[in-house]
Amino acid sequence: MESIIQVKNLSLQFPLRYGTVQALRKVSMDIPQHMVTALVGESGSGKTTLATALMKLVSYPGEITEGEILYQGRDVIKMTPKELSSFRWEEIAMVFQAAQSALNPVMRVRDIIIETYLAHRPKTPVKVIIDRASRLLEFVRLEPERILNSFPHELSGGMKQRVMIAFSVLLNPKFLILDEPTTALDVITQDYIFEILAQLRE
Protein backbone atom coordinates (compact mmCIF):
# COMPACT_ATOMS: atom_id res chain seq x y z
CA MET A 1 0.00 0.00 0.00
CA GLU A 2 1.26 3.47 -0.90
CA SER A 3 2.49 5.65 1.98
CA ILE A 4 1.24 9.18 2.57
CA ILE A 5 4.09 9.92 5.01
CA GLN A 6 7.52 8.34 5.32
CA VAL A 7 9.82 9.15 8.22
CA LYS A 8 13.45 8.18 7.66
CA ASN A 9 16.10 8.17 10.40
CA LEU A 10 14.60 11.21 12.13
CA SER A 11 16.54 12.60 15.09
CA LEU A 12 15.44 15.60 17.13
CA GLN A 13 17.00 17.22 20.16
CA PHE A 14 16.40 20.00 22.67
CA PRO A 15 19.62 21.86 23.61
CA LEU A 16 19.17 23.05 27.19
CA ARG A 17 21.33 25.03 29.58
CA TYR A 18 22.57 21.95 31.38
CA GLY A 19 22.82 19.57 28.44
CA THR A 20 20.96 18.20 25.44
CA VAL A 21 17.80 16.09 25.56
CA GLN A 22 17.59 13.61 22.69
CA ALA A 23 13.83 13.50 22.09
CA LEU A 24 13.89 11.32 18.95
CA ARG A 25 16.71 9.09 17.78
CA LYS A 26 16.75 7.72 14.22
CA VAL A 27 13.00 7.14 14.02
CA SER A 28 11.73 5.52 10.82
CA MET A 29 8.12 4.70 9.94
CA ASP A 30 5.73 4.53 7.00
CA ILE A 31 2.12 5.68 7.32
CA PRO A 32 -0.12 4.18 4.61
CA GLN A 33 -2.84 6.16 2.89
CA HIS A 34 -6.50 5.63 3.85
CA MET A 35 -5.57 3.83 7.07
CA VAL A 36 -5.85 4.62 10.77
CA THR A 37 -2.39 4.35 12.32
CA ALA A 38 -1.88 4.39 16.10
CA LEU A 39 1.38 5.41 17.75
CA VAL A 40 1.62 3.84 21.20
CA GLY A 41 4.14 4.56 23.93
CA GLU A 42 4.68 5.65 27.51
CA SER A 43 4.22 9.24 28.61
CA GLY A 44 7.31 11.23 27.65
CA SER A 45 8.43 8.76 24.98
CA GLY A 46 8.22 11.35 22.18
CA LYS A 47 4.82 10.72 20.59
CA THR A 48 3.74 14.36 20.63
CA THR A 49 7.21 15.51 19.56
CA LEU A 50 7.06 13.21 16.55
CA ALA A 51 3.53 14.37 15.71
CA THR A 52 4.54 18.05 15.76
CA ALA A 53 7.67 17.25 13.74
CA LEU A 54 5.47 15.84 10.95
CA MET A 55 4.09 19.37 10.54
CA LYS A 56 7.43 21.06 11.25
CA LEU A 57 5.94 22.61 14.36
CA VAL A 58 8.61 21.64 16.89
CA SER A 59 8.74 24.25 19.64
CA TYR A 60 11.94 26.18 20.39
CA PRO A 61 14.66 25.19 21.23
CA GLY A 62 13.91 21.85 19.60
CA GLU A 63 15.78 21.13 16.39
CA ILE A 64 15.74 18.34 13.84
CA THR A 65 19.34 17.19 13.46
CA GLU A 66 18.99 14.31 11.04
CA GLY A 67 16.59 12.52 8.73
CA GLU A 68 13.70 13.14 6.37
CA ILE A 69 9.93 13.52 6.64
CA LEU A 70 8.48 12.79 3.23
CA TYR A 71 4.89 13.76 2.50
CA GLN A 72 3.91 12.30 -0.86
CA GLY A 73 7.58 12.52 -1.85
CA ARG A 74 8.22 16.09 -0.59
CA ASP A 75 10.57 16.64 2.35
CA VAL A 76 8.65 18.62 4.98
CA ILE A 77 11.90 19.61 6.72
CA LYS A 78 13.09 21.46 3.62
CA MET A 79 9.83 23.31 2.97
CA THR A 80 9.96 27.11 2.92
CA PRO A 81 7.69 29.16 5.21
CA LYS A 82 5.43 29.87 2.23
CA GLU A 83 5.19 26.18 1.36
CA LEU A 84 4.49 25.31 5.00
CA SER A 85 1.66 27.84 5.26
CA SER A 86 -0.29 26.03 2.55
CA PHE A 87 0.89 22.57 3.64
CA ARG A 88 -0.43 22.93 7.18
CA TRP A 89 -4.21 22.58 7.52
CA GLU A 90 -4.71 22.10 3.76
CA GLU A 91 -2.62 18.94 3.34
CA ILE A 92 -2.12 17.86 6.95
CA ALA A 93 -3.89 19.01 10.11
CA MET A 94 -3.64 18.21 13.80
CA VAL A 95 -5.92 18.15 16.82
CA PHE A 96 -3.52 18.88 19.64
CA GLN A 97 -3.53 17.36 23.10
CA ALA A 98 -5.81 19.45 25.35
CA ALA A 99 -7.03 21.12 22.17
CA GLN A 100 -9.65 23.03 24.15
CA SER A 101 -6.99 25.61 25.03
CA ALA A 102 -6.13 26.12 21.33
CA LEU A 103 -9.20 28.29 20.72
CA ASN A 104 -8.64 32.05 21.05
CA PRO A 105 -10.51 32.94 24.28
CA VAL A 106 -11.40 36.50 23.20
CA MET A 107 -12.93 35.58 19.83
CA ARG A 108 -16.23 33.95 18.98
CA VAL A 109 -15.94 30.57 17.27
CA ARG A 110 -17.37 32.12 14.11
CA ASP A 111 -14.57 34.70 13.91
CA ILE A 112 -11.86 32.14 14.66
CA ILE A 113 -13.06 29.99 11.77
CA ILE A 114 -13.39 32.89 9.33
CA GLU A 115 -9.94 34.27 10.20
CA THR A 116 -8.26 30.88 9.72
CA TYR A 117 -10.05 30.10 6.47
CA LEU A 118 -9.27 33.48 4.92
CA ALA A 119 -5.60 33.16 5.90
CA HIS A 120 -5.42 30.19 3.53
CA ARG A 121 -8.05 31.09 0.94
CA PRO A 122 -8.42 34.89 1.10
CA LYS A 123 -10.96 35.28 -1.72
CA THR A 124 -13.55 32.96 -0.22
CA PRO A 125 -16.91 34.65 0.55
CA VAL A 126 -17.77 34.63 4.26
CA LYS A 127 -21.10 32.91 3.51
CA VAL A 128 -19.27 29.98 1.91
CA ILE A 129 -17.04 29.67 4.98
CA ILE A 130 -19.97 29.75 7.41
CA ASP A 131 -21.93 27.21 5.34
CA ARG A 132 -18.94 24.85 5.38
CA ALA A 133 -18.38 25.36 9.11
CA SER A 134 -22.07 24.78 9.84
CA ARG A 135 -22.08 21.47 7.98
CA LEU A 136 -19.01 20.31 9.89
CA LEU A 137 -20.45 21.36 13.24
CA GLU A 138 -23.63 19.43 12.46
CA PHE A 139 -21.46 16.45 11.55
CA VAL A 140 -19.85 16.50 15.02
CA ARG A 141 -23.36 16.82 16.50
CA LEU A 142 -23.28 20.43 17.56
CA GLU A 143 -25.82 23.18 16.95
CA PRO A 144 -24.10 25.50 14.41
CA GLU A 145 -25.85 28.77 15.24
CA ARG A 146 -25.23 28.45 18.96
CA ILE A 147 -21.61 27.31 18.62
CA LEU A 148 -20.61 29.89 16.01
CA ASN A 149 -21.87 32.72 18.22
CA SER A 150 -20.22 31.41 21.39
CA PHE A 151 -16.93 32.26 23.03
CA PRO A 152 -14.79 29.21 23.94
CA HIS A 153 -15.39 29.66 27.69
CA GLU A 154 -19.12 29.23 27.08
CA LEU A 155 -18.61 25.67 25.82
CA SER A 156 -17.96 22.46 27.76
CA GLY A 157 -14.72 20.52 27.31
CA GLY A 158 -16.40 17.93 25.11
CA MET A 159 -18.02 20.60 22.96
CA LYS A 160 -14.71 22.42 22.50
CA GLN A 161 -13.03 19.17 21.51
CA ARG A 162 -15.69 18.54 18.88
CA VAL A 163 -15.28 22.11 17.63
CA MET A 164 -11.55 21.44 17.22
CA ILE A 165 -12.21 18.24 15.27
CA ALA A 166 -14.53 20.16 12.93
CA PHE A 167 -11.99 22.99 12.76
CA SER A 168 -9.17 20.60 11.83
CA VAL A 169 -10.98 19.35 8.72
CA LEU A 170 -12.25 22.78 7.67
CA LEU A 171 -9.82 22.94 4.72
CA ASN A 172 -10.30 19.25 3.85
CA PRO A 173 -6.77 17.98 4.64
CA LYS A 174 -5.65 14.61 3.33
CA PHE A 175 -4.02 13.56 6.61
CA LEU A 176 -5.22 14.19 10.16
CA ILE A 177 -3.16 13.79 13.34
CA LEU A 178 -4.96 13.39 16.66
CA ASP A 179 -2.85 13.72 19.81
CA GLU A 180 -4.82 12.06 22.62
CA PRO A 181 -8.10 13.67 21.52
CA THR A 182 -10.07 12.37 24.52
CA THR A 183 -7.71 13.48 27.30
CA ALA A 184 -9.52 14.97 30.34
CA LEU A 185 -12.96 14.03 28.99
CA ASP A 186 -15.46 11.80 30.78
CA VAL A 187 -16.06 8.25 29.54
CA ILE A 188 -19.36 9.04 27.81
CA THR A 189 -17.85 12.00 25.94
CA GLN A 190 -14.81 9.90 25.00
CA ASP A 191 -17.09 7.30 23.42
CA TYR A 192 -18.91 10.08 21.57
CA ILE A 193 -15.62 11.43 20.18
CA PHE A 194 -14.47 7.99 19.02
CA GLU A 195 -17.77 7.45 17.22
CA ILE A 196 -17.38 10.80 15.41
CA LEU A 197 -13.80 9.95 14.41
CA ALA A 198 -14.90 6.59 13.01
CA GLN A 199 -17.54 8.34 10.90
CA LEU A 200 -15.02 10.97 9.81
CA ARG A 201 -12.66 8.28 8.54
CA GLU A 202 -15.44 6.77 6.44
Short mmCIF file of C-alpha atoms in Angstrom, two decimals, residues 13-183:
data_model
loop_
_atom_site.label_atom_id
_atom_site.label_comp_id
_atom_site.label_asym_id
_atom_site.label_seq_id
_atom_site.Cartn_x
_atom_site.Cartn_y
_atom_site.Cartn_z
CA GLN A 13 17.00 17.22 20.16
CA PHE A 14 16.40 20.00 22.67
CA PRO A 15 19.62 21.86 23.61
CA LEU A 16 19.17 23.05 27.19
CA ARG A 17 21.33 25.03 29.58
CA TYR A 18 22.57 21.95 31.38
CA GLY A 19 22.82 19.57 28.44
CA THR A 20 20.96 18.20 25.44
CA VAL A 21 17.80 16.09 25.56
CA GLN A 22 17.59 13.61 22.69
CA ALA A 23 13.83 13.50 22.09
CA LEU A 24 13.89 11.32 18.95
CA ARG A 25 16.71 9.09 17.78
CA LYS A 26 16.75 7.72 14.22
CA VAL A 27 13.00 7.14 14.02
CA SER A 28 11.73 5.52 10.82
CA MET A 29 8.12 4.70 9.94
CA ASP A 30 5.73 4.53 7.00
CA ILE A 31 2.12 5.68 7.32
CA PRO A 32 -0.12 4.18 4.61
CA GLN A 33 -2.84 6.16 2.89
CA HIS A 34 -6.50 5.63 3.85
CA MET A 35 -5.57 3.83 7.07
CA VAL A 36 -5.85 4.62 10.77
CA THR A 37 -2.39 4.35 12.32
CA ALA A 38 -1.88 4.39 16.10
CA LEU A 39 1.38 5.41 17.75
CA VAL A 40 1.62 3.84 21.20
CA GLY A 41 4.14 4.56 23.93
CA GLU A 42 4.68 5.65 27.51
CA SER A 43 4.22 9.24 28.61
CA GLY A 44 7.31 11.23 27.65
CA SER A 45 8.43 8.76 24.98
CA GLY A 46 8.22 11.35 22.18
CA LYS A 47 4.82 10.72 20.59
CA THR A 48 3.74 14.36 20.63
CA THR A 49 7.21 15.51 19.56
CA LEU A 50 7.06 13.21 16.55
CA ALA A 51 3.53 14.37 15.71
CA THR A 52 4.54 18.05 15.76
CA ALA A 53 7.67 17.25 13.74
CA LEU A 54 5.47 15.84 10.95
CA MET A 55 4.09 19.37 10.54
CA LYS A 56 7.43 21.06 11.25
CA LEU A 57 5.94 22.61 14.36
CA VAL A 58 8.61 21.64 16.89
CA SER A 59 8.74 24.25 19.64
CA TYR A 60 11.94 26.18 20.39
CA PRO A 61 14.66 25.19 21.23
CA GLY A 62 13.91 21.85 19.60
CA GLU A 63 15.78 21.13 16.39
CA ILE A 64 15.74 18.34 13.84
CA THR A 65 19.34 17.19 13.46
CA GLU A 66 18.99 14.31 11.04
CA GLY A 67 16.59 12.52 8.73
CA GLU A 68 13.70 13.14 6.37
CA ILE A 69 9.93 13.52 6.64
CA LEU A 70 8.48 12.79 3.23
CA TYR A 71 4.89 13.76 2.50
CA GLN A 72 3.91 12.30 -0.86
CA GLY A 73 7.58 12.52 -1.85
CA ARG A 74 8.22 16.09 -0.59
CA ASP A 75 10.57 16.64 2.35
CA VAL A 76 8.65 18.62 4.98
CA ILE A 77 11.90 19.61 6.72
CA LYS A 78 13.09 21.46 3.62
CA MET A 79 9.83 23.31 2.97
CA THR A 80 9.96 27.11 2.92
CA PRO A 81 7.69 29.16 5.21
CA LYS A 82 5.43 29.87 2.23
CA GLU A 83 5.19 26.18 1.36
CA LEU A 84 4.49 25.31 5.00
CA SER A 85 1.66 27.84 5.26
CA SER A 86 -0.29 26.03 2.55
CA PHE A 87 0.89 22.57 3.64
CA ARG A 88 -0.43 22.93 7.18
CA TRP A 89 -4.21 22.58 7.52
CA GLU A 90 -4.71 22.10 3.76
CA GLU A 91 -2.62 18.94 3.34
CA ILE A 92 -2.12 17.86 6.95
CA ALA A 93 -3.89 19.01 10.11
CA MET A 94 -3.64 18.21 13.80
CA VAL A 95 -5.92 18.15 16.82
CA PHE A 96 -3.52 18.88 19.64
CA GLN A 97 -3.53 17.36 23.10
CA ALA A 98 -5.81 19.45 25.35
CA ALA A 99 -7.03 21.12 22.17
CA GLN A 100 -9.65 23.03 24.15
CA SER A 101 -6.99 25.61 25.03
CA ALA A 102 -6.13 26.12 21.33
CA LEU A 103 -9.20 28.29 20.72
CA ASN A 104 -8.64 32.05 21.05
CA PRO A 105 -10.51 32.94 24.28
CA VAL A 106 -11.40 36.50 23.20
CA MET A 107 -12.93 35.58 19.83
CA ARG A 108 -16.23 33.95 18.98
CA VAL A 109 -15.94 30.57 17.27
CA ARG A 110 -17.37 32.12 14.11
CA ASP A 111 -14.57 34.70 13.91
CA ILE A 112 -11.86 32.14 14.66
CA ILE A 113 -13.06 29.99 11.77
CA ILE A 114 -13.39 32.89 9.33
CA GLU A 115 -9.94 34.27 10.20
CA THR A 116 -8.26 30.88 9.72
CA TYR A 117 -10.05 30.10 6.47
CA LEU A 118 -9.27 33.48 4.92
CA ALA A 119 -5.60 33.16 5.90
CA HIS A 120 -5.42 30.19 3.53
CA ARG A 121 -8.05 31.09 0.94
CA PRO A 122 -8.42 34.89 1.10
CA LYS A 123 -10.96 35.28 -1.72
CA THR A 124 -13.55 32.96 -0.22
CA PRO A 125 -16.91 34.65 0.55
CA VAL A 126 -17.77 34.63 4.26
CA LYS A 127 -21.10 32.91 3.51
CA VAL A 128 -19.27 29.98 1.91
CA ILE A 129 -17.04 29.67 4.98
CA ILE A 130 -19.97 29.75 7.41
CA ASP A 131 -21.93 27.21 5.34
CA ARG A 132 -18.94 24.85 5.38
CA ALA A 133 -18.38 25.36 9.11
CA SER A 134 -22.07 24.78 9.84
CA ARG A 135 -22.08 21.47 7.98
CA LEU A 136 -19.01 20.31 9.89
CA LEU A 137 -20.45 21.36 13.24
CA GLU A 138 -23.63 19.43 12.46
CA PHE A 139 -21.46 16.45 11.55
CA VAL A 140 -19.85 16.50 15.02
CA ARG A 141 -23.36 16.82 16.50
CA LEU A 142 -23.28 20.43 17.56
CA GLU A 143 -25.82 23.18 16.95
CA PRO A 144 -24.10 25.50 14.41
CA GLU A 145 -25.85 28.77 15.24
CA ARG A 146 -25.23 28.45 18.96
CA ILE A 147 -21.61 27.31 18.62
CA LEU A 148 -20.61 29.89 16.01
CA ASN A 149 -21.87 32.72 18.22
CA SER A 150 -20.22 31.41 21.39
CA PHE A 151 -16.93 32.26 23.03
CA PRO A 152 -14.79 29.21 23.94
CA HIS A 153 -15.39 29.66 27.69
CA GLU A 154 -19.12 29.23 27.08
CA LEU A 155 -18.61 25.67 25.82
CA SER A 156 -17.96 22.46 27.76
CA GLY A 157 -14.72 20.52 27.31
CA GLY A 158 -16.40 17.93 25.11
CA MET A 159 -18.02 20.60 22.96
CA LYS A 160 -14.71 22.42 22.50
CA GLN A 161 -13.03 19.17 21.51
CA ARG A 162 -15.69 18.54 18.88
CA VAL A 163 -15.28 22.11 17.63
CA MET A 164 -11.55 21.44 17.22
CA ILE A 165 -12.21 18.24 15.27
CA ALA A 166 -14.53 20.16 12.93
CA PHE A 167 -11.99 22.99 12.76
CA SER A 168 -9.17 20.60 11.83
CA VAL A 169 -10.98 19.35 8.72
CA LEU A 170 -12.25 22.78 7.67
CA LEU A 171 -9.82 22.94 4.72
CA ASN A 172 -10.30 19.25 3.85
CA PRO A 173 -6.77 17.98 4.64
CA LYS A 174 -5.65 14.61 3.33
CA PHE A 175 -4.02 13.56 6.61
CA LEU A 176 -5.22 14.19 10.16
CA ILE A 177 -3.16 13.79 13.34
CA LEU A 178 -4.96 13.39 16.66
CA ASP A 179 -2.85 13.72 19.81
CA GLU A 180 -4.82 12.06 22.62
CA PRO A 181 -8.10 13.67 21.52
CA THR A 182 -10.07 12.37 24.52
CA THR A 183 -7.71 13.48 27.30
#
